[in-house]
Short mmCIF file of C-alpha atoms in Angstrom, two decimals:
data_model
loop_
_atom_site.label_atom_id
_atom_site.label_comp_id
_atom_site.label_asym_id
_atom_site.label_seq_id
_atom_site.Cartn_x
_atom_site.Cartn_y
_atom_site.Cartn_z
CA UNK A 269 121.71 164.61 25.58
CA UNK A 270 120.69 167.82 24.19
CA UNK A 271 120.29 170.56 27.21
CA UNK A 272 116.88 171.01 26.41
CA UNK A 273 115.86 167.69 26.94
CA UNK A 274 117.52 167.81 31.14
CA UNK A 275 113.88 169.38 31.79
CA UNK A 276 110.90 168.02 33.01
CA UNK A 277 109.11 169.59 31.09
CA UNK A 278 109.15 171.32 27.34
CA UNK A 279 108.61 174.91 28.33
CA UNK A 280 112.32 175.54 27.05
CA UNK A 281 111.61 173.64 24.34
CA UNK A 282 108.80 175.47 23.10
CA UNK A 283 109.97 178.94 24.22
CA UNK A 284 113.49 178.80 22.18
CA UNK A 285 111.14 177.71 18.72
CA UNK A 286 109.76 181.51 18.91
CA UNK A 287 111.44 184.75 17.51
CA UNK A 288 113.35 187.40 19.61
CA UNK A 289 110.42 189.45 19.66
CA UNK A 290 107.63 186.73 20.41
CA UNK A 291 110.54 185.10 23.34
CA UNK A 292 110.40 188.10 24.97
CA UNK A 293 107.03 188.52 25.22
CA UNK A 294 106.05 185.35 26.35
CA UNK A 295 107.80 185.48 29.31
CA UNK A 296 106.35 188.45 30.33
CA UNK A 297 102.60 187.19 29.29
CA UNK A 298 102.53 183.67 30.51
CA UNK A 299 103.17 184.89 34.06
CA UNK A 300 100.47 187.05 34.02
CA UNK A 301 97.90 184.55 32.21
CA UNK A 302 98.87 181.93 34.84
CA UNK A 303 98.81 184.21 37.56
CA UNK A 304 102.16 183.41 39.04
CA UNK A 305 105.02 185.55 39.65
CA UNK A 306 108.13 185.38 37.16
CA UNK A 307 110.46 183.97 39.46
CA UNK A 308 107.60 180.71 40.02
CA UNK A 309 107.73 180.93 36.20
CA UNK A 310 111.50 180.64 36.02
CA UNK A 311 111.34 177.84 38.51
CA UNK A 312 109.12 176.00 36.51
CA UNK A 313 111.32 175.96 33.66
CA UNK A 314 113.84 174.93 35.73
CA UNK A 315 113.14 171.77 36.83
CA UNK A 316 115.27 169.24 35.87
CA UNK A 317 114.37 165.34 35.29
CA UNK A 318 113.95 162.95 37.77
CA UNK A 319 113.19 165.82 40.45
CA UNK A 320 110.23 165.37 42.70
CA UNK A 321 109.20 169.11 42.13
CA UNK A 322 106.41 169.47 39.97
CA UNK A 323 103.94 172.37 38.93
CA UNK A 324 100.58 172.33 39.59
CA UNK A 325 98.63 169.80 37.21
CA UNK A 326 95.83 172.86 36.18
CA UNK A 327 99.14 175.15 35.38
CA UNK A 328 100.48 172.40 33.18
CA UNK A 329 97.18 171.67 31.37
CA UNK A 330 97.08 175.68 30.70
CA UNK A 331 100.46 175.69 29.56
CA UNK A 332 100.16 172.99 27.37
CA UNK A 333 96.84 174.99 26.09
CA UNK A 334 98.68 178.23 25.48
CA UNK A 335 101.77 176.39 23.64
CA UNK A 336 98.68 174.68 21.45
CA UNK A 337 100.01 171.04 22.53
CA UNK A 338 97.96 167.71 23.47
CA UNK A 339 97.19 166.52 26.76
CA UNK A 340 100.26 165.50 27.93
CA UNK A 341 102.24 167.01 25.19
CA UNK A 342 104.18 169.36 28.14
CA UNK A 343 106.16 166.52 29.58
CA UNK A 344 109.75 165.53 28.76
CA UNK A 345 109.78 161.47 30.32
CA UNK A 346 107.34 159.10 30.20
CA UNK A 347 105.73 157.96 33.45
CA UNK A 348 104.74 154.75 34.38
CA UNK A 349 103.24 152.81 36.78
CA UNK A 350 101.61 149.45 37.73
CA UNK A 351 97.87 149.35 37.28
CA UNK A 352 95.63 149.18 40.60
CA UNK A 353 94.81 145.80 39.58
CA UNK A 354 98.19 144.30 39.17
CA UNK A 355 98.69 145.73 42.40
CA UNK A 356 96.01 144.47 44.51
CA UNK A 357 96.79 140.88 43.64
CA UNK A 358 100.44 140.52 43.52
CA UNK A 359 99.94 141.90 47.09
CA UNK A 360 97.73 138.61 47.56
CA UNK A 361 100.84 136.39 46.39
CA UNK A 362 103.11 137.78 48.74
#
């Protein structure tokens, strides 16, 4: 698996696609246009899959706005999960 792809989410990903000069920058802006210190920032790109840490859902959505991806688009894994439905009446089974 390509080292990249050990994150939760694609802020490596998108941050190795720019130049020298445009890499460098960016990790000097985005902290400031998220309002979070460069060490949170560092963190964040950190995280590897299958941890339970997570960043903020409104700092995701505004990453995923400055890196000009979809909804979504930020995330390395897939997530699922039963709908509430399913849920409520297997309970009633059991």
């Amino acid at each position: 698996m390509n080292q990249v792809n050990n994150y939760k989410y694609k802020i490596n990903e998108y941050l190795y696609g720019l130049n020298v000069y445009e890499y460098s920058a960016a990790r000097k802006s985005i902290p400031r246009e998220l309002d979070i210190s460069s060490n949170t920032f560092h963190n964040y790109r950190s995280i590897k899959l299958g941890s339970a840490t997570d960043i903020p859902y409104e700092i995701v959505r505004k990453m995923e706005i400055l890196f000009s991806m979809k909804r979504g688009g930020l995330e390395n894994s897939v997530i699922t999960a039963k709908k509430l439905k399913t849920l409520i009446y297997e309970r009633q089974g059991s």
